[in-house]
Tab-separated table of C-alpha atoms in Angstrom:
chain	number	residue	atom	x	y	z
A	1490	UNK	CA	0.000	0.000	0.000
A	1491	UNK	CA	1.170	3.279	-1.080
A	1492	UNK	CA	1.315	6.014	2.148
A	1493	UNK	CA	1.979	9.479	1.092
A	1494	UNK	CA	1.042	12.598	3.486
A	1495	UNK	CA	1.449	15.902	1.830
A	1496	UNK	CA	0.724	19.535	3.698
A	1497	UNK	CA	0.246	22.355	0.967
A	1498	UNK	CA	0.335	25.942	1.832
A	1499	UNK	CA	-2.279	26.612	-0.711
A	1500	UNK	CA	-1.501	28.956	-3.833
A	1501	UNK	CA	-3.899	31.536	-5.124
A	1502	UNK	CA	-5.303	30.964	-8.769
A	1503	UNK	CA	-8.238	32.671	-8.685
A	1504	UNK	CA	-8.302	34.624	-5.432
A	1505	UNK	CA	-11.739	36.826	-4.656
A	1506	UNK	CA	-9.741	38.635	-1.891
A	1507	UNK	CA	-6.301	39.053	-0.252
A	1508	UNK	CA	-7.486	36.170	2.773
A	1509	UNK	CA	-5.367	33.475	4.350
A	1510	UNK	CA	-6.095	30.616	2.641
A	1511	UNK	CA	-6.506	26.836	4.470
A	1512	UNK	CA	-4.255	24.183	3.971
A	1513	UNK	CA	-4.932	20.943	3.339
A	1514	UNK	CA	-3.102	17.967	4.711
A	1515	UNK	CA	-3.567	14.971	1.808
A	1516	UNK	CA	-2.676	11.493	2.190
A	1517	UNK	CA	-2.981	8.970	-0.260
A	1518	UNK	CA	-3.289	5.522	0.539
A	1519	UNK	CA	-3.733	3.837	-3.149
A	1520	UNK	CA	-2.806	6.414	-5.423
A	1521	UNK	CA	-3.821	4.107	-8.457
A	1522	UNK	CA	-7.611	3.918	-6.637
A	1523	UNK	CA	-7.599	7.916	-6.443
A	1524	UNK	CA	-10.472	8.548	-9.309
A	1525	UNK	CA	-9.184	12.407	-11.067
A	1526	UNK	CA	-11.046	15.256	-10.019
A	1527	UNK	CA	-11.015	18.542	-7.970
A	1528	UNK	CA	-12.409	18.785	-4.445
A	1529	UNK	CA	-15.141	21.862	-3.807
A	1530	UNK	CA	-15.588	22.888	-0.229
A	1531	UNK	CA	-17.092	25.668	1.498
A	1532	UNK	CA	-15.323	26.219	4.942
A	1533	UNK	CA	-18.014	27.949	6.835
A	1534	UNK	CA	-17.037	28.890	10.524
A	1535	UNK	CA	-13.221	29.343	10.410
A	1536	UNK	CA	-12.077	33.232	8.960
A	1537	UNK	CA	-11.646	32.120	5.383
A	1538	UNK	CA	-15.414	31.572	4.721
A	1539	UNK	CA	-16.432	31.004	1.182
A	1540	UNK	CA	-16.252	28.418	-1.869
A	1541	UNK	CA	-13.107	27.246	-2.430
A	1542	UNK	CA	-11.982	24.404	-4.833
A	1543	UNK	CA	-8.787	22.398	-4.539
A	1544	UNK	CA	-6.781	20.122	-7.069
A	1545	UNK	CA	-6.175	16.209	-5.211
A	1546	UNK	CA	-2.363	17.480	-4.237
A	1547	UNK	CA	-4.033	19.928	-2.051
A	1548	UNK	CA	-3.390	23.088	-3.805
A	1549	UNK	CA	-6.012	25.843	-4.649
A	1550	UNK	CA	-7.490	26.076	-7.760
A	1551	UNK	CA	-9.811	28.760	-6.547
A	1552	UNK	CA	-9.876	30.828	-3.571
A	1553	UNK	CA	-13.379	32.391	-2.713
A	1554	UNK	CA	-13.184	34.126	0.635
A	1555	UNK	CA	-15.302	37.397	0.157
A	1556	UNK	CA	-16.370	36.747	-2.917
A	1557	UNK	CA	-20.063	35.809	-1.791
A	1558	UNK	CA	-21.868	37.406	1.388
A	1559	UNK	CA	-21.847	35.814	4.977
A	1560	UNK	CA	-21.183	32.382	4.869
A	1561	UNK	CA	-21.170	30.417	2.665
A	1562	UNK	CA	-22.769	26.388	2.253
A	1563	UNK	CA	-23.234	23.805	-0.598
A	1564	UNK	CA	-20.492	25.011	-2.905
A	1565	UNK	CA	-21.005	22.508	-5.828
A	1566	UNK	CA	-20.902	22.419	-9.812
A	1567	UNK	CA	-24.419	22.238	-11.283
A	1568	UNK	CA	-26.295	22.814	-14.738
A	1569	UNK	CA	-28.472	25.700	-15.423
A	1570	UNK	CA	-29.963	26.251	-19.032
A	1571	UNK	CA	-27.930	23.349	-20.024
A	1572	UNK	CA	-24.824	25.217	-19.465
A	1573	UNK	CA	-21.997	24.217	-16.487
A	1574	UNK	CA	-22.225	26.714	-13.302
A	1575	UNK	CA	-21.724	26.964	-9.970
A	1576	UNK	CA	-23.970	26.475	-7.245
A	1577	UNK	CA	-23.759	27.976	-3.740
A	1578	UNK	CA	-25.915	29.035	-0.871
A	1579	UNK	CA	-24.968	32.749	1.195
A	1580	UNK	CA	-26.279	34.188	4.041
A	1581	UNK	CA	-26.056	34.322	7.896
A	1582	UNK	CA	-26.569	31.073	9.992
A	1583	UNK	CA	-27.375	30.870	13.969
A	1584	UNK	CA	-29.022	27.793	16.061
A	1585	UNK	CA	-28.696	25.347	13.268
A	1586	UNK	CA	-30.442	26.573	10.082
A	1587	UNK	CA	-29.708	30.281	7.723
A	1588	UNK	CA	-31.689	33.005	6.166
A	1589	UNK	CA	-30.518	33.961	2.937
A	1590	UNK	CA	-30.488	32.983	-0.306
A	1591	UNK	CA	-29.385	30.152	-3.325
A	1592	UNK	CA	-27.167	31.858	-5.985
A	1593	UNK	CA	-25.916	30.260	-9.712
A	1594	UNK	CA	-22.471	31.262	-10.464
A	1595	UNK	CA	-21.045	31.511	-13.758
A	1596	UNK	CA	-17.328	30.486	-15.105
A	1597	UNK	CA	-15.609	33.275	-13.610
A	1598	UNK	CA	-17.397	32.794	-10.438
A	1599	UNK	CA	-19.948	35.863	-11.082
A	1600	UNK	CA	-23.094	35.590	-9.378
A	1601	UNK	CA	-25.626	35.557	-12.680
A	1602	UNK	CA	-28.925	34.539	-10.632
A	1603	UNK	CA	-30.232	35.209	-7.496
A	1604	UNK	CA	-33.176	32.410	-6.032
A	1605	UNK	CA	-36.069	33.622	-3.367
A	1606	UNK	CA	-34.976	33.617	0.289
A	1607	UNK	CA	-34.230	30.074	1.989
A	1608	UNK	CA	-32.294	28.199	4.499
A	1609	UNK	CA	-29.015	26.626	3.420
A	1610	UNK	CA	-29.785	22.525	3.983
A	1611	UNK	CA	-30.410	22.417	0.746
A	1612	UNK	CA	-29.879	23.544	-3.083
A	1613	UNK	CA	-30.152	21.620	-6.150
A	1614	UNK	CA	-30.560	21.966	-9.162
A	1615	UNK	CA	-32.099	18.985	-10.917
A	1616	UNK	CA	-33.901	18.539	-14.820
A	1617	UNK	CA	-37.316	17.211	-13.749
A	1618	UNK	CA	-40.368	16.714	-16.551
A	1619	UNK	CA	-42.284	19.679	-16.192
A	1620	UNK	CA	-46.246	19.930	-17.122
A	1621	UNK	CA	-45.632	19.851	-20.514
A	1622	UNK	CA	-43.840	16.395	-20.731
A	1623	UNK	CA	-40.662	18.180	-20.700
A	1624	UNK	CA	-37.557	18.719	-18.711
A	1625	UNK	CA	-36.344	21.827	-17.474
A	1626	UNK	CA	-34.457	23.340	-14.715
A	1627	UNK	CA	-35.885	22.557	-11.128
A	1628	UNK	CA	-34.462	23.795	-7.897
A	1629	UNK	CA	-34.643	22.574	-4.508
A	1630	UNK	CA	-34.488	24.633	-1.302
A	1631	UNK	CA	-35.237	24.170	2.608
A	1632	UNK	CA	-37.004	26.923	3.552
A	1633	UNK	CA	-37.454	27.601	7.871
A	1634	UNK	CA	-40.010	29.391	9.195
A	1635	UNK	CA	-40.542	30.308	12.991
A	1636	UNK	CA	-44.478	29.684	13.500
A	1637	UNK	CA	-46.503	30.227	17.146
A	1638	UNK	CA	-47.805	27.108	18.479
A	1639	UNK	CA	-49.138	26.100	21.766
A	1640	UNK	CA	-46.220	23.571	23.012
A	1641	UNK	CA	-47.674	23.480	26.794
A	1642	UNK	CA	-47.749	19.800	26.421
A	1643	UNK	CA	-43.830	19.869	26.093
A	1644	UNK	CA	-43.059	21.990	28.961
A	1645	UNK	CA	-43.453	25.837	27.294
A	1646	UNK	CA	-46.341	28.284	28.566
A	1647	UNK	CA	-48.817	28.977	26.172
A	1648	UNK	CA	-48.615	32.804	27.350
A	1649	UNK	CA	-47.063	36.236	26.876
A	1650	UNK	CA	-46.303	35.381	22.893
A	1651	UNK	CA	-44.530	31.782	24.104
A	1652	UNK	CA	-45.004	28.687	21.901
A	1653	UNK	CA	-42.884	28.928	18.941
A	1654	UNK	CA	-41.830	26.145	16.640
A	1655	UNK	CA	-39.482	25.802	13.316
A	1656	UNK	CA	-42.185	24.711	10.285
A	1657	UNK	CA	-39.747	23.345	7.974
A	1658	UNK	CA	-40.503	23.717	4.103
A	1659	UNK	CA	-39.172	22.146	1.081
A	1660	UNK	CA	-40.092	23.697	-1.844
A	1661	UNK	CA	-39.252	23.116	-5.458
A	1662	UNK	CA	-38.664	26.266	-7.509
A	1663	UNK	CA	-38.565	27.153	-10.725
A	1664	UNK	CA	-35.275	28.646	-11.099
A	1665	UNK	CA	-35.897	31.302	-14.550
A	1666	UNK	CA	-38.870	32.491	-12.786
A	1667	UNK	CA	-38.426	31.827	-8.911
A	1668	UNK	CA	-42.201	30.296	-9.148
A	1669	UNK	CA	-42.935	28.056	-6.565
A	1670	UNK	CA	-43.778	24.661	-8.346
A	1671	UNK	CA	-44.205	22.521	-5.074
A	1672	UNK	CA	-43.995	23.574	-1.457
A	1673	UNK	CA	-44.362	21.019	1.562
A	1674	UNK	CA	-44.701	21.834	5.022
A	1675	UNK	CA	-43.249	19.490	8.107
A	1676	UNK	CA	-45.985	21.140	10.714
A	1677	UNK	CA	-48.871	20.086	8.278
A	1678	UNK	CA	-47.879	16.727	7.902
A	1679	UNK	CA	-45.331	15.325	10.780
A	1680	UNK	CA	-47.050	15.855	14.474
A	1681	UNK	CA	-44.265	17.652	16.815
A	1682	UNK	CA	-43.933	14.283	18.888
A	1683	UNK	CA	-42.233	12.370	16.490
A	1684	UNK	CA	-39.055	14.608	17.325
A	1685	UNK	CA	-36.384	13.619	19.768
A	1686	UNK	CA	-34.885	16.707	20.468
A	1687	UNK	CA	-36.838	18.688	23.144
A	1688	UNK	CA	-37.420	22.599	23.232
A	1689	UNK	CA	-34.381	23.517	24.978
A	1690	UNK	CA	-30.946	25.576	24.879
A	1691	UNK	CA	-31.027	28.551	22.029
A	1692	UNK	CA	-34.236	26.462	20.828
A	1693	UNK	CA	-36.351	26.210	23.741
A	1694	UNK	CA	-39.535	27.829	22.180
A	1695	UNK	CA	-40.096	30.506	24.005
A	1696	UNK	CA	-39.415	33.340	21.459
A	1697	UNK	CA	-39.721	33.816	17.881
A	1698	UNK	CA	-35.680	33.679	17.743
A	1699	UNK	CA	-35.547	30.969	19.764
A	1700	UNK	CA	-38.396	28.644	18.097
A	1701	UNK	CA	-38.225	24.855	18.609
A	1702	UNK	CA	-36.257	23.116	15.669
A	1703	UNK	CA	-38.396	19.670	16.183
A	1704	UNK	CA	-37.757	18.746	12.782
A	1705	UNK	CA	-34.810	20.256	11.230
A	1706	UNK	CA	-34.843	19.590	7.499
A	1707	UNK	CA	-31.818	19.005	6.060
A	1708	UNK	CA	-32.063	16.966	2.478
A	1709	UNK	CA	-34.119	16.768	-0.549
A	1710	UNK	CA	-33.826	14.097	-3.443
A	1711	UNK	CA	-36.370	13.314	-6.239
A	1712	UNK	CA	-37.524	9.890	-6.972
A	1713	UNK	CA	-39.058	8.751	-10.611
A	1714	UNK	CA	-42.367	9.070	-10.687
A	1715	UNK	CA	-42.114	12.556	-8.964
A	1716	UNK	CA	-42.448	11.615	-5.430
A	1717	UNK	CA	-39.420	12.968	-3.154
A	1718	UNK	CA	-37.300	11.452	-0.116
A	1719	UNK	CA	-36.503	13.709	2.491
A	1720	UNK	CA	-34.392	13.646	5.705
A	1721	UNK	CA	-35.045	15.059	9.222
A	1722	UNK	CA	-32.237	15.012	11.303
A	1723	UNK	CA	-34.194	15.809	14.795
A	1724	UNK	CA	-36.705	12.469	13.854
A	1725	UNK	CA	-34.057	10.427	12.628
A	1726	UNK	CA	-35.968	9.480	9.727
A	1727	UNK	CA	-36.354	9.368	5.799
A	1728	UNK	CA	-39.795	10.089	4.741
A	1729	UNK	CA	-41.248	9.453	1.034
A	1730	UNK	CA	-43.846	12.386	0.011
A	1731	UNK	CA	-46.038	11.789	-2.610
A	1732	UNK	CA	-45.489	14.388	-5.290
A	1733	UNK	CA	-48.912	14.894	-6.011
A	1734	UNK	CA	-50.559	16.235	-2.604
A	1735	UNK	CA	-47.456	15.552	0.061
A	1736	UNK	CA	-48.479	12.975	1.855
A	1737	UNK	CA	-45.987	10.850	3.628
A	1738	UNK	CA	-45.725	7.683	1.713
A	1739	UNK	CA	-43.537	5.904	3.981
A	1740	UNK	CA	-40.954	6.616	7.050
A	1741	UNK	CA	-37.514	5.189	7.597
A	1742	UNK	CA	-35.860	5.156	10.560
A	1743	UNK	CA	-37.299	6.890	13.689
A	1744	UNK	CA	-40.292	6.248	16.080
A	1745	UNK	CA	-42.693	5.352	13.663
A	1746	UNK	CA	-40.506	3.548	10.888
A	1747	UNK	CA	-42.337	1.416	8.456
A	1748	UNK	CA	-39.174	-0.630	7.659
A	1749	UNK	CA	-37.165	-3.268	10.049
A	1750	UNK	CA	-33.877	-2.189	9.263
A	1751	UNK	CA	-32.091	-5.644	9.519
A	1752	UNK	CA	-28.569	-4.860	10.590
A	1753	UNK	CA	-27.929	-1.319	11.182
A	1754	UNK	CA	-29.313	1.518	12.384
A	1755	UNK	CA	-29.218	5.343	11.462
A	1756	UNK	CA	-29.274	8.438	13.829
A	1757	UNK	CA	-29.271	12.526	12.979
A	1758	UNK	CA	-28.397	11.697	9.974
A	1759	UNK	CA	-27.349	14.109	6.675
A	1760	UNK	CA	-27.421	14.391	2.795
A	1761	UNK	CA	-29.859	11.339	1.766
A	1762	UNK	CA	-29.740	10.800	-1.624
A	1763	UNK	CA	-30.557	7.927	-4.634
A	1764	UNK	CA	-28.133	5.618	-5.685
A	1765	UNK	CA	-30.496	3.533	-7.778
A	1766	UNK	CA	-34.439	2.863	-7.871
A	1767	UNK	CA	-35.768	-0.542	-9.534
A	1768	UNK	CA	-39.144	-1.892	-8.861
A	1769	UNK	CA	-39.133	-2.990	-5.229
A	1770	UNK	CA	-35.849	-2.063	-4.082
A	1771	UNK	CA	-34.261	1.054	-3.528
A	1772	UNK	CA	-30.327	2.131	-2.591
A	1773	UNK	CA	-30.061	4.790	-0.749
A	1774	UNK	CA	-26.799	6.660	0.131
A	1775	UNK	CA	-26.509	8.968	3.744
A	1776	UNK	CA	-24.309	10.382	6.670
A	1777	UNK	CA	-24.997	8.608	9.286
A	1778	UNK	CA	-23.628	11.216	11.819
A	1779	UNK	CA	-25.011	9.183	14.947
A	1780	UNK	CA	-24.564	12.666	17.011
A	1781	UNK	CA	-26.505	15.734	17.220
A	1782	UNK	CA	-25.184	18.457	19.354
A	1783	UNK	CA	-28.637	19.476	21.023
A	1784	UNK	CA	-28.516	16.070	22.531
A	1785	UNK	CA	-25.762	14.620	24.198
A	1786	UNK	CA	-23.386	12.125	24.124
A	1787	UNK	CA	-22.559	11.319	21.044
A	1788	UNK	CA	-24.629	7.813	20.200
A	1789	UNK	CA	-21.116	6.296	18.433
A	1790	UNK	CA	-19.079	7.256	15.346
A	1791	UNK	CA	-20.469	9.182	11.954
A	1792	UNK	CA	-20.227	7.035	8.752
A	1793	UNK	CA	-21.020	7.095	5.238
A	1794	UNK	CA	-23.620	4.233	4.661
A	1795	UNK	CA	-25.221	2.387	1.767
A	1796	UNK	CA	-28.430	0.867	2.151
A	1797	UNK	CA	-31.069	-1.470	0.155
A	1798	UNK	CA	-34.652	-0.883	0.957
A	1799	UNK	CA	-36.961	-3.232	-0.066
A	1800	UNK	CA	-40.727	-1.554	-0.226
A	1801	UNK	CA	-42.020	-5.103	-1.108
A	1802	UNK	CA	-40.919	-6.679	2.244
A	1803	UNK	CA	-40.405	-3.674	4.384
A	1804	UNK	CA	-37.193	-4.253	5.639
A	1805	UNK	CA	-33.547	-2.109	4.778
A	1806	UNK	CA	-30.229	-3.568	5.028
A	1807	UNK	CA	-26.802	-2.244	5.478
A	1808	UNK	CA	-24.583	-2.878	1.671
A	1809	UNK	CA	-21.528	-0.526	2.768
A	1810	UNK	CA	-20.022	1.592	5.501
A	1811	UNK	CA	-17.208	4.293	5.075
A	1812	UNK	CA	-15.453	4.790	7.920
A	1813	UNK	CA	-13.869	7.910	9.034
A	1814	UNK	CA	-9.825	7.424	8.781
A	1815	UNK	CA	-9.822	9.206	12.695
A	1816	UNK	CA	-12.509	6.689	13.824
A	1817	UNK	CA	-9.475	5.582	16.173
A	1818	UNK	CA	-9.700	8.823	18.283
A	1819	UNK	CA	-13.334	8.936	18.448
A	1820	UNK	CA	-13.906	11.697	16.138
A	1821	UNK	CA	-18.039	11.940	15.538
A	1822	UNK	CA	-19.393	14.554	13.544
A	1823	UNK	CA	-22.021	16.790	15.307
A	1824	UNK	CA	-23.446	18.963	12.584
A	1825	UNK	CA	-23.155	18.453	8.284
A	1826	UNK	CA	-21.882	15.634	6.065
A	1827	UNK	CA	-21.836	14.195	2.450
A	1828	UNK	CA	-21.907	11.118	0.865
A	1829	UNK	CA	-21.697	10.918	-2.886
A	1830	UNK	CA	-21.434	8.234	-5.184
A	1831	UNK	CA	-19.156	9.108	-7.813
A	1832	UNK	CA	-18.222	7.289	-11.487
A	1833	UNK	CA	-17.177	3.515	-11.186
A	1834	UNK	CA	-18.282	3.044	-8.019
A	1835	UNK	CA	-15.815	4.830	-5.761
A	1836	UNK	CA	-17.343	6.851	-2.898
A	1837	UNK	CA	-16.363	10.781	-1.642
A	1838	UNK	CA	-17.370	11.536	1.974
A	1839	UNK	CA	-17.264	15.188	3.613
A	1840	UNK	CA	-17.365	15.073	6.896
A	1841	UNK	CA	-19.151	17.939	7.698
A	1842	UNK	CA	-17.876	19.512	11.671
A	1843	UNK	CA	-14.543	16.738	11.740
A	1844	UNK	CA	-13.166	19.006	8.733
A	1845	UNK	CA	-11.997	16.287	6.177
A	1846	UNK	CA	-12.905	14.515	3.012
A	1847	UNK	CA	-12.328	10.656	2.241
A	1848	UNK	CA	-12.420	8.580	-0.816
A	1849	UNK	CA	-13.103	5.155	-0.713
A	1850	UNK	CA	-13.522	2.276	-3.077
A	1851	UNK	CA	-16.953	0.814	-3.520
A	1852	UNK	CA	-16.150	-2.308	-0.898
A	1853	UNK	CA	-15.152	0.280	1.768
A	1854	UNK	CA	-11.106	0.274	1.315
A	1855	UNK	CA	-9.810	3.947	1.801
A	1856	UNK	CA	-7.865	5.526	-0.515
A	1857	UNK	CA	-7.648	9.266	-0.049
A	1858	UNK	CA	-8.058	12.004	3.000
A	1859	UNK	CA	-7.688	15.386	3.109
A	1860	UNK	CA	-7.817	17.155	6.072
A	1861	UNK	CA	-8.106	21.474	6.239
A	1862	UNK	CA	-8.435	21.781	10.220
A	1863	UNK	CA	-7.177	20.028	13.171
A	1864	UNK	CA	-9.436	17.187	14.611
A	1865	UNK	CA	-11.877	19.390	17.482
A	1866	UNK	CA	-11.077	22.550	15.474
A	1867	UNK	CA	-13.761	24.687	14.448
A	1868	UNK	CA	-13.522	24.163	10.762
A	1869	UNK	CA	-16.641	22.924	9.033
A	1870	UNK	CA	-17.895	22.294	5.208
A	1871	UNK	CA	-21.486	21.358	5.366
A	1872	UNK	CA	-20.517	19.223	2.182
A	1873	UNK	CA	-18.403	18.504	0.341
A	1874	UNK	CA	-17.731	17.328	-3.353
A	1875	UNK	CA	-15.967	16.054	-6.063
A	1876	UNK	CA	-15.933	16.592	-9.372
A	1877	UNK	CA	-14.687	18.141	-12.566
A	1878	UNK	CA	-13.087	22.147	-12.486
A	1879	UNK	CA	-15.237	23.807	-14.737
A	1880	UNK	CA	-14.154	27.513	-13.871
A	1881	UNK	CA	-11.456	29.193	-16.131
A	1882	UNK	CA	-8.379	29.580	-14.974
A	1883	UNK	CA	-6.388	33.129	-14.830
């Protein structure tokens, strides 16, 4: 096995503003394994905030910092109007979700469309059949609204303007127009006991800015045949809504699962998406970060997973786990995290608040890490990807 560690004092190449830049500490465990590519981040709490995109040696290909406003989450490459751009979301974050907004970048990095206000868990752009029979540009966002409620029954007075709860939306947008094409609510269809994180802390319901996040939102995916899988990290579940009037179809995972999941489990987890869909069964890829920080201890260490579900026989079973190369320390991640299923099988994890990315083979064997902030740091990329550099280079 081939062991190399490199740590690169990144270079400017296309630098938004005079900023320190991070630096990356690579190793490569199977060089040969290694599929090409360039990795896009978007650092989000340490001072060097922004998109940022990095060749595998660990060397900037483009530094962001400044060049978008606030932070900055979900830094990816994505088609609009059948043309390569850049995705991103910008805004301010506090108590676990944002307000701001989804923004297309072009090749130089130019912001060239601006999407209606949201919440940063989510933003994709995806080519869905429209009403016509026809695909076009669809975009996903997570949208979080502070609603009142009466919550007496979970320990907050129903007095002097107390009772206030996160109603977490998805809706899908058209992105020429901004039209809302779909918009699903968690309050109208998910009853605030399924949630395992009680008001308390910064989110203890009491205030408008300090509503209850019982649900917390945090990935969309579309299925064929229009229906949609979602994830909610405070229910530790994946729910199927029906496309047509957004009812639940099914839940996965949680207190009301209509699966046995056979030999593994799943807990606060992150960034659910398809692998494949045929007839019965379904593979699903997630972070499984098995720790949320508004309940404590950790449950045991974040992985990437892989996972059959079989809607014939109701039951879901474990294909794969990616585990994290610091696993060995005890290194759980409390907050983000990406899985993504790349060409050929191999398999690029972000690691969301433990501030590294991993490459694996398809059977699980490591063969890449980067690391851009100490283990227990404060460095964070809600995701993380890998793919082609589509910018041009100066």
């Amino acid at each position: 096995m081939l062991l190399t560690t490199l740590v690169v004092a990144v270079c400017h190449c296309l630098t938004a503003v005079a900023q320190t830049p991070p630096t990356l500490e690579v190793t490569v465990y199977d060089k040969s394994s290694v599929l090409p590519g360039f990795i896009y981040l978007a650092p989000n709490t340490i001072p060097f905030s922004g998109p940022y995109v990095f060749d595998l040696n660990g060397t900037t290909v483009f530094n962001g910092a400044g060049k978008l406003s606030g932070t900055v989450h979900d830094f990816q490459p994505c088609v609009y109007q059948k043309k390569q751009r850049f995705c991103a979301w910008q805004g301010t974050t506090a108590l676990g979700y944002g307000s701001g907004q989804a923004v297309i970048l072009d090749d130089q990095f130019n912001v060239i469309k601006a999407l209606p206000a949201s919440d940063y868990h989510e933003f994709k752009i995806v080519q869905a059949l429209d009403a016509k029979g026809q695909y076009s540009d669809t975009a996903y966002l997570t949208v979080y609204t502070p609603v009142r409620r009466d919550l007496s029954a979970f320990g907050v007075p129903n007095e002097n303007d107390q009772g206030w709860v996160i109603d977490c939306h998805f809706r899908a947008v058209d992105p020429v127009t901004n039209k809302v094409i779909f918009d699903w609510s968690s309050l109208d269809h998910v009853p605030l006991s399924e949630g395992y994180v009680p008001p308390t802390g910064g989110i203890n319901g009491y205030s408008q800015r300090s509503a209850w996040d019982y649900f917390h939102l945090n990935s969309v995916a579309r299925l064929d045949g229009g229906d949609y899988l979602i994830s909610s990290r405070h229910t530790s579940t994946i729910y199927r809504i029906s496309g047509k009037d957004g009812s639940i179809t099914w839940r996965l995972g949680g207190k009301s699962s209509d699966f046995k999941l056979l030999d593994f489990s799943f807990d606060s987890q992150h960034d659910v998406r398809v692998v494949s869909s045929k007839g019965a069964i379904l593979i699903l890829s997630l972070f499984d970060n098995e720790y949320n920080t508004f309940v404590q201890p950790p449950k045991g260490l974040s992985s990437g997973k892989i996972i059959e579900v079989n809607t014939a026989t109701k039951t879901a079973r474990l294909l794969h786990q990616y585990d994290s190369p610091s696993k060995d320390i005890g290194n759980p991640s409390g907050d983000g995290g990406s899985v993504q299923v790349m060409a050929k099988g191999n398999v690029f994890i972000g690691w969301g608040s433990d501030a590294q990315v991993t490459e694996h083979t398809a059977d699980g064997r490591l063969v890449y890490a980067a690391r851009f902030a100490v283990p227990g740091s404060s460095g964070n990329s809600y995701r993380a990807f890998k793919a082609p550099f589509i910018g041009i280079k100066k």
